[in-house]
Amino acid sequence: MQSIPLISPLKPYSAIAPLIFVLSLSVLREGFEDFKRYRSDEADNSQICEKLIAGSFKESQWKNIQMGDILRIKKDEVIPADLLVLCSSNKSGLSYVETASLDGEKNLKPKISLSDLQK
């Protein structure tokens, strides 16, 4: 309504200028947050894990993990993806996972491997 000269006493650019200013700031803020997220993802994806390759565990970057890969995760190591526990060093096949980075809870969640796969 403010851009119709017959109805409004203001010039059309005086209503559009604040809108363009606010939208420009929003675009810049979102772009900066996306760039920070990109850098964080690059740092995460370049971390190293142990992956089963040709019968032995070799170091591989997280970005090279694919569905079906077998990984060896050690105590207090960050888990690079959603994993299925095949076996554990615990005789009962029990392992504990902290999911603080996903849901914010610091308590450990028990994960049990299949008894047929346990050593």
GROMACS .gro file of N, CA and C in nm:
model
  357
    1MET      N    1   0.082  -0.118   0.000
    1MET     CA    2   0.000   0.000   0.000
    1MET      C    3   0.088   0.126   0.000
    2GLN      N    4   0.204   0.115   0.066
    2GLN     CA    5   0.289   0.235   0.072
    2GLN      C    6   0.354   0.267  -0.062
    3SER      N    7   0.354   0.172  -0.155
    3SER     CA    8   0.417   0.199  -0.284
    3SER      C    9   0.320   0.260  -0.386
    4ILE      N   10   0.193   0.277  -0.348
    4ILE     CA   11   0.095   0.341  -0.437
    4ILE      C   12   0.093   0.491  -0.404
    5PRO      N   13   0.137   0.576  -0.495
    5PRO     CA   14   0.149   0.719  -0.467
    5PRO      C   15   0.017   0.789  -0.433
    6LEU      N   16  -0.094   0.742  -0.486
    6LEU     CA   17  -0.223   0.806  -0.460
    6LEU      C   18  -0.271   0.785  -0.316
    7ILE      N   19  -0.228   0.676  -0.255
    7ILE     CA   20  -0.276   0.642  -0.119
    7ILE      C   21  -0.177   0.686  -0.012
    8SER      N   22  -0.050   0.670  -0.038
    8SER     CA   23   0.051   0.692   0.064
    8SER      C   24   0.120   0.828   0.049
    9PRO      N   25   0.147   0.895   0.160
    9PRO     CA   26   0.221   1.021   0.152
    9PRO      C   27   0.372   0.999   0.137
   10LEU      N   28   0.419   0.875   0.159
   10LEU     CA   29   0.562   0.844   0.151
   10LEU      C   30   0.600   0.801   0.009
   11LYS      N   31   0.727   0.820  -0.022
   11LYS     CA   32   0.779   0.774  -0.150
   11LYS      C   33   0.798   0.621  -0.143
   12PRO      N   34   0.781   0.550  -0.253
   12PRO     CA   35   0.793   0.403  -0.251
   12PRO      C   36   0.929   0.353  -0.203
   13TYR      N   37   1.037   0.420  -0.238
   13TYR     CA   38   1.170   0.375  -0.197
   13TYR      C   39   1.189   0.385  -0.045
   14SER      N   40   1.116   0.471   0.023
   14SER     CA   41   1.132   0.482   0.170
   14SER      C   42   1.073   0.360   0.240
   15ALA      N   43   0.985   0.287   0.177
   15ALA     CA   44   0.931   0.163   0.235
   15ALA      C   45   1.014   0.042   0.192
   16ILE      N   46   1.069   0.048   0.073
   16ILE     CA   47   1.145  -0.065   0.020
   16ILE      C   48   1.287  -0.069   0.076
   17ALA      N   49   1.348   0.044   0.103
   17ALA     CA   50   1.486   0.050   0.151
   17ALA      C   51   1.505  -0.028   0.282
   18PRO      N   52   1.421  -0.010   0.385
   18PRO     CA   53   1.440  -0.090   0.507
   18PRO      C   54   1.424  -0.240   0.483
   19LEU      N   55   1.331  -0.276   0.397
   19LEU     CA   56   1.310  -0.417   0.365
   19LEU      C   57   1.434  -0.476   0.299
   20ILE      N   58   1.490  -0.406   0.203
   20ILE     CA   59   1.612  -0.453   0.135
   20ILE      C   60   1.727  -0.461   0.234
   21PHE      N   61   1.738  -0.365   0.324
   21PHE     CA   62   1.844  -0.365   0.425
   21PHE      C   63   1.833  -0.488   0.515
   22VAL      N   64   1.714  -0.516   0.567
   22VAL     CA   65   1.693  -0.631   0.657
   22VAL      C   66   1.719  -0.762   0.583
   23LEU      N   67   1.668  -0.774   0.461
   23LEU     CA   68   1.691  -0.896   0.383
   23LEU      C   69   1.840  -0.916   0.352
   24SER      N   70   1.911  -0.807   0.323
   24SER     CA   71   2.055  -0.816   0.296
   24SER      C   72   2.130  -0.865   0.418
   25LEU      N   73   2.098  -0.811   0.534
   25LEU     CA   74   2.163  -0.857   0.658
   25LEU      C   75   2.134  -1.004   0.684
   26SER      N   76   2.011  -1.048   0.660
   26SER     CA   77   1.975  -1.188   0.681
   26SER      C   78   2.054  -1.279   0.588
   27VAL      N   79   2.067  -1.239   0.462
   27VAL     CA   80   2.143  -1.318   0.365
   27VAL      C   81   2.289  -1.327   0.406
   28LEU      N   82   2.349  -1.216   0.449
   28LEU     CA   83   2.489  -1.217   0.493
   28LEU      C   84   2.508  -1.306   0.615
   29ARG      N   85   2.417  -1.298   0.711
   29ARG     CA   86   2.428  -1.381   0.832
   29ARG      C   87   2.417  -1.529   0.799
   30GLU      N   88   2.319  -1.566   0.715
   30GLU     CA   89   2.302  -1.706   0.676
   30GLU      C   90   2.423  -1.756   0.598
   31GLY      N   91   2.477  -1.672   0.511
   31GLY     CA   92   2.597  -1.710   0.435
   31GLY      C   93   2.716  -1.733   0.525
   32PHE      N   94   2.734  -1.648   0.625
   32PHE     CA   95   2.845  -1.663   0.720
   32PHE      C   96   2.828  -1.792   0.801
   33GLU      N   97   2.706  -1.821   0.847
   33GLU     CA   98   2.681  -1.944   0.923
   33GLU      C   99   2.703  -2.068   0.836
   34ASP      N  100   2.662  -2.062   0.711
   34ASP     CA  101   2.686  -2.175   0.619
   34ASP      C  102   2.835  -2.197   0.597
   35PHE      N  103   2.910  -2.089   0.586
   35PHE     CA  104   3.055  -2.101   0.567
   35PHE      C  105   3.121  -2.163   0.690
   36LYS      N  106   3.079  -2.122   0.809
   36LYS     CA  107   3.133  -2.182   0.932
   36LYS      C  108   3.098  -2.330   0.940
   37ARG      N  109   2.975  -2.366   0.902
   37ARG     CA  110   2.933  -2.506   0.902
   37ARG      C  111   3.015  -2.586   0.801
   38TYR      N  112   3.044  -2.528   0.685
   38TYR     CA  113   3.125  -2.594   0.582
   38TYR      C  114   3.265  -2.623   0.636
   39ARG      N  115   3.325  -2.523   0.700
   39ARG     CA  116   3.460  -2.543   0.756
   39ARG      C  117   3.460  -2.649   0.865
   40SER      N  118   3.356  -2.650   0.949
   40SER     CA  119   3.344  -2.751   1.054
   40SER      C  120   3.328  -2.891   0.994
   41ASP      N  121   3.246  -2.903   0.890
   41ASP     CA  122   3.228  -3.032   0.824
   41ASP      C  123   3.358  -3.080   0.760
   42GLU      N  124   3.432  -2.990   0.700
   42GLU     CA  125   3.560  -3.027   0.639
   42GLU      C  126   3.658  -3.080   0.746
   43ALA      N  127   3.661  -3.014   0.862
   43ALA     CA  128   3.749  -3.060   0.970
   43ALA      C  129   3.705  -3.197   1.021
   44ASP      N  130   3.575  -3.216   1.038
   44ASP     CA  131   3.524  -3.346   1.085
   44ASP      C  132   3.554  -3.456   0.984
   45ASN      N  133   3.528  -3.431   0.857
   45ASN     CA  134   3.544  -3.533   0.754
   45ASN      C  135   3.689  -3.570   0.726
   46SER      N  136   3.784  -3.490   0.772
   46SER     CA  137   3.925  -3.523   0.751
   46SER      C  138   3.984  -3.600   0.869
   47GLN      N  139   3.904  -3.628   0.972
   47GLN     CA  140   3.953  -3.708   1.085
   47GLN      C  141   3.979  -3.852   1.040
   48ILE      N  142   4.060  -3.921   1.117
   48ILE     CA  143   4.105  -4.055   1.081
   48ILE      C  144   4.034  -4.161   1.166
   49CYS      N  145   4.001  -4.273   1.102
   49CYS     CA  146   3.948  -4.389   1.173
   49CYS      C  147   4.014  -4.513   1.113
   50GLU      N  148   3.992  -4.628   1.178
   50GLU     CA  149   4.048  -4.753   1.127
   50GLU      C  150   3.940  -4.829   1.052
   51LYS      N  151   3.970  -4.860   0.926
   51LYS     CA  152   3.874  -4.926   0.836
   51LYS      C  153   3.934  -5.057   0.787
   52LEU      N  154   3.851  -5.161   0.781
   52LEU     CA  155   3.896  -5.291   0.733
   52LEU      C  156   3.909  -5.286   0.581
   53ILE      N  157   4.035  -5.298   0.534
   53ILE     CA  158   4.063  -5.296   0.391
   53ILE      C  159   4.152  -5.415   0.359
   54ALA      N  160   4.106  -5.503   0.274
   54ALA     CA  161   4.182  -5.620   0.228
   54ALA      C  162   4.233  -5.704   0.345
   55GLY      N  163   4.149  -5.726   0.443
   55GLY     CA  164   4.182  -5.817   0.553
   55GLY      C  165   4.257  -5.756   0.670
   56SER      N  166   4.292  -5.629   0.663
   56SER     CA  167   4.360  -5.566   0.776
   56SER      C  168   4.305  -5.424   0.795
   57PHE      N  169   4.319  -5.375   0.918
   57PHE     CA  170   4.269  -5.241   0.948
   57PHE      C  171   4.372  -5.137   0.908
   58LYS      N  172   4.328  -5.041   0.829
   58LYS     CA  173   4.415  -4.933   0.782
   58LYS      C  174   4.347  -4.800   0.811
   59GLU      N  175   4.428  -4.696   0.825
   59GLU     CA  176   4.373  -4.563   0.852
   59GLU      C  177   4.303  -4.509   0.728
   60SER      N  178   4.189  -4.446   0.752
   60SER     CA  179   4.110  -4.387   0.645
   60SER      C  180   4.042  -4.263   0.699
   61GLN      N  181   4.019  -4.167   0.614
   61GLN     CA  182   3.949  -4.046   0.656
   61GLN      C  183   3.799  -4.074   0.661
   62TRP      N  184   3.730  -4.000   0.749
   62TRP     CA  185   3.587  -4.018   0.765
   62TRP      C  186   3.512  -3.999   0.633
   63LYS      N  187   3.560  -3.910   0.547
   63LYS     CA  188   3.489  -3.883   0.422
   63LYS      C  189   3.493  -4.002   0.327
   64ASN      N  190   3.581  -4.099   0.353
   64ASN     CA  191   3.592  -4.218   0.268
   64ASN      C  192   3.514  -4.337   0.322
   65ILE      N  193   3.437  -4.318   0.428
   65ILE     CA  194   3.356  -4.426   0.484
   65ILE      C  195   3.229  -4.440   0.401
   66GLN      N  196   3.197  -4.564   0.369
   66GLN     CA  197   3.075  -4.592   0.293
   66GLN      C  198   2.992  -4.696   0.367
   67MET      N  199   2.867  -4.707   0.331
   67MET     CA  200   2.780  -4.805   0.393
   67MET      C  201   2.836  -4.945   0.368
   68GLY      N  202   2.841  -5.025   0.474
   68GLY     CA  203   2.893  -5.160   0.465
   68GLY      C  204   3.037  -5.173   0.509
   69ASP      N  205   3.108  -5.062   0.528
   69ASP     CA  206   3.246  -5.068   0.576
   69ASP      C  207   3.250  -5.116   0.720
   70ILE      N  208   3.355  -5.187   0.753
   70ILE     CA  209   3.375  -5.234   0.890
   70ILE      C  210   3.483  -5.146   0.953
   71LEU      N  211   3.449  -5.085   1.066
   71LEU     CA  212   3.540  -4.995   1.136
   71LEU      C  213   3.576  -5.052   1.272
   72ARG      N  214   3.696  -5.019   1.319
   72ARG     CA  215   3.736  -5.055   1.455
   72ARG      C  216   3.736  -4.925   1.536
   73ILE      N  217   3.652  -4.923   1.639
   73ILE     CA  218   3.641  -4.807   1.726
   73ILE      C  219   3.700  -4.844   1.861
   74LYS      N  220   3.789  -4.759   1.910
   74LYS     CA  221   3.853  -4.784   2.040
   74LYS      C  222   3.791  -4.697   2.148
   75LYS      N  223   3.827  -4.724   2.270
   75LYS     CA  224   3.773  -4.652   2.385
   75LYS      C  225   3.796  -4.502   2.372
   76ASP      N  226   3.693  -4.423   2.404
   76ASP     CA  227   3.695  -4.276   2.402
   76ASP      C  228   3.721  -4.217   2.263
   77GLU      N  229   3.699  -4.294   2.160
   77GLU     CA  230   3.717  -4.246   2.023
   77GLU      C  231   3.582  -4.193   1.971
   78VAL      N  232   3.586  -4.088   1.893
   78VAL     CA  233   3.465  -4.032   1.835
   78VAL      C  234   3.418  -4.124   1.722
   79ILE      N  235   3.288  -4.150   1.719
   79ILE     CA  236   3.233  -4.239   1.617
   79ILE      C  237   3.195  -4.155   1.495
   80PRO      N  238   3.243  -4.193   1.376
   80PRO     CA  239   3.222  -4.111   1.258
   80PRO      C  240   3.086  -4.122   1.191
   81ALA      N  241   3.007  -4.223   1.226
   81ALA     CA  242   2.878  -4.243   1.157
   81ALA      C  243   2.787  -4.331   1.242
   82ASP      N  244   2.666  -4.353   1.195
   82ASP     CA  245   2.579  -4.449   1.260
   82ASP      C  246   2.638  -4.588   1.237
   83LEU      N  247   2.659  -4.661   1.346
   83LEU     CA  248   2.725  -4.790   1.334
   83LEU      C  249   2.641  -4.900   1.399
   84LEU      N  250   2.661  -5.020   1.351
   84LEU     CA  251   2.605  -5.139   1.410
   84LEU      C  252   2.718  -5.209   1.483
   85VAL      N  253   2.698  -5.241   1.611
   85VAL     CA  254   2.803  -5.305   1.690
   85VAL      C  255   2.808  -5.452   1.653
   86LEU      N  256   2.918  -5.496   1.592
   86LEU     CA  257   2.933  -5.637   1.556
   86LEU      C  258   2.991  -5.717   1.671
   87CYS      N  259   3.094  -5.662   1.737
   87CYS     CA  260   3.150  -5.729   1.853
   87CYS      C  261   3.215  -5.625   1.944
   88SER      N  262   3.243  -5.668   2.066
   88SER     CA  263   3.300  -5.579   2.165
   88SER      C  264   3.409  -5.652   2.240
   89SER      N  265   3.503  -5.578   2.299
   89SER     CA  266   3.607  -5.642   2.380
   89SER      C  267   3.551  -5.694   2.512
   90ASN      N  268   3.433  -5.647   2.549
   90ASN     CA  269   3.364  -5.696   2.668
   90ASN      C  270   3.307  -5.835   2.637
   91LYS      N  271   3.326  -5.931   2.726
   91LYS     CA  272   3.282  -6.068   2.701
   91LYS      C  273   3.132  -6.080   2.677
   92SER      N  274   3.054  -5.992   2.738
   92SER     CA  275   2.908  -5.997   2.720
   92SER      C  276   2.863  -5.927   2.592
   93GLY      N  277   2.956  -5.864   2.520
   93GLY     CA  278   2.921  -5.794   2.397
   93GLY      C  279   2.864  -5.656   2.420
   94LEU      N  280   2.878  -5.604   2.541
   94LEU     CA  281   2.821  -5.475   2.578
   94LEU      C  282   2.921  -5.363   2.553
   95SER      N  283   2.874  -5.254   2.495
   95SER     CA  284   2.956  -5.134   2.480
   95SER      C  285   2.869  -5.015   2.512
   96TYR      N  286   2.932  -4.902   2.546
   96TYR     CA  287   2.859  -4.781   2.584
   96TYR      C  288   2.896  -4.668   2.489
   97VAL      N  289   2.794  -4.593   2.449
   97VAL     CA  290   2.813  -4.483   2.354
   97VAL      C  291   2.758  -4.356   2.415
   98GLU      N  292   2.837  -4.250   2.410
   98GLU     CA  293   2.790  -4.118   2.454
   98GLU      C  294   2.740  -4.042   2.332
   99THR      N  295   2.616  -3.997   2.337
   99THR     CA  296   2.555  -3.930   2.222
   99THR      C  297   2.538  -3.780   2.246
  100ALA      N  298   2.629  -3.720   2.320
  100ALA     CA  299   2.617  -3.578   2.355
  100ALA      C  300   2.613  -3.488   2.232
  101SER      N  301   2.687  -3.523   2.127
  101SER     CA  302   2.688  -3.438   2.008
  101SER      C  303   2.558  -3.448   1.929
  102LEU      N  304   2.479  -3.552   1.953
  102LEU     CA  305   2.352  -3.568   1.881
  102LEU      C  306   2.233  -3.513   1.958
  103ASP      N  307   2.222  -3.553   2.084
  103ASP     CA  308   2.103  -3.515   2.161
  103ASP      C  309   2.134  -3.434   2.286
  104GLY      N  310   2.261  -3.406   2.313
  104GLY     CA  311   2.298  -3.324   2.427
  104GLY      C  312   2.307  -3.398   2.559
  105GLU      N  313   2.270  -3.526   2.561
  105GLU     CA  314   2.276  -3.603   2.686
  105GLU      C  315   2.417  -3.658   2.706
  106LYS      N  316   2.469  -3.641   2.825
  106LYS     CA  317   2.605  -3.685   2.855
  106LYS      C  318   2.610  -3.829   2.905
  107ASN      N  319   2.496  -3.887   2.941
  107ASN     CA  320   2.499  -4.023   2.995
  107ASN      C  321   2.530  -4.124   2.885
  108LEU      N  322   2.583  -4.239   2.924
  108LEU     CA  323   2.622  -4.341   2.829
  108LEU      C  324   2.504  -4.431   2.797
  109LYS      N  325   2.489  -4.463   2.671
  109LYS     CA  326   2.382  -4.551   2.628
  109LYS      C  327   2.441  -4.688   2.595
  110PRO      N  328   2.385  -4.795   2.652
  110PRO     CA  329   2.440  -4.929   2.625
  110PRO      C  330   2.403  -4.978   2.485
  111LYS      N  331   2.497  -5.041   2.419
  111LYS     CA  332   2.475  -5.104   2.289
  111LYS      C  333   2.528  -5.247   2.301
  112ILE      N  334   2.449  -5.343   2.255
  112ILE     CA  335   2.485  -5.484   2.269
  112ILE      C  336   2.505  -5.544   2.128
  113SER      N  337   2.615  -5.617   2.111
  113SER     CA  338   2.640  -5.683   1.984
  113SER      C  339   2.567  -5.816   1.980
  114LEU      N  340   2.554  -5.872   1.861
  114LEU     CA  341   2.491  -6.002   1.846
  114LEU      C  342   2.579  -6.111   1.909
  115SER      N  343   2.519  -6.201   1.985
  115SER     CA  344   2.597  -6.303   2.056
  115SER      C  345   2.668  -6.397   1.958
  116ASP      N  346   2.613  -6.420   1.840
  116ASP     CA  347   2.677  -6.507   1.742
  116ASP      C  348   2.807  -6.450   1.687
  117LEU      N  349   2.819  -6.320   1.689
  117LEU     CA  350   2.940  -6.254   1.636
  117LEU      C  351   3.045  -6.229   1.743
  118GLN      N  352   3.010  -6.246   1.869
  118GLN     CA  353   3.102  -6.219   1.979
  118GLN      C  354   3.212  -6.325   1.981
  119LYS      N  355   3.333  -6.288   2.015
  119LYS     CA  356   3.449  -6.380   2.021
  119LYS      C  357   3.430  -6.489   2.122
   0.00000   0.00000   0.00000
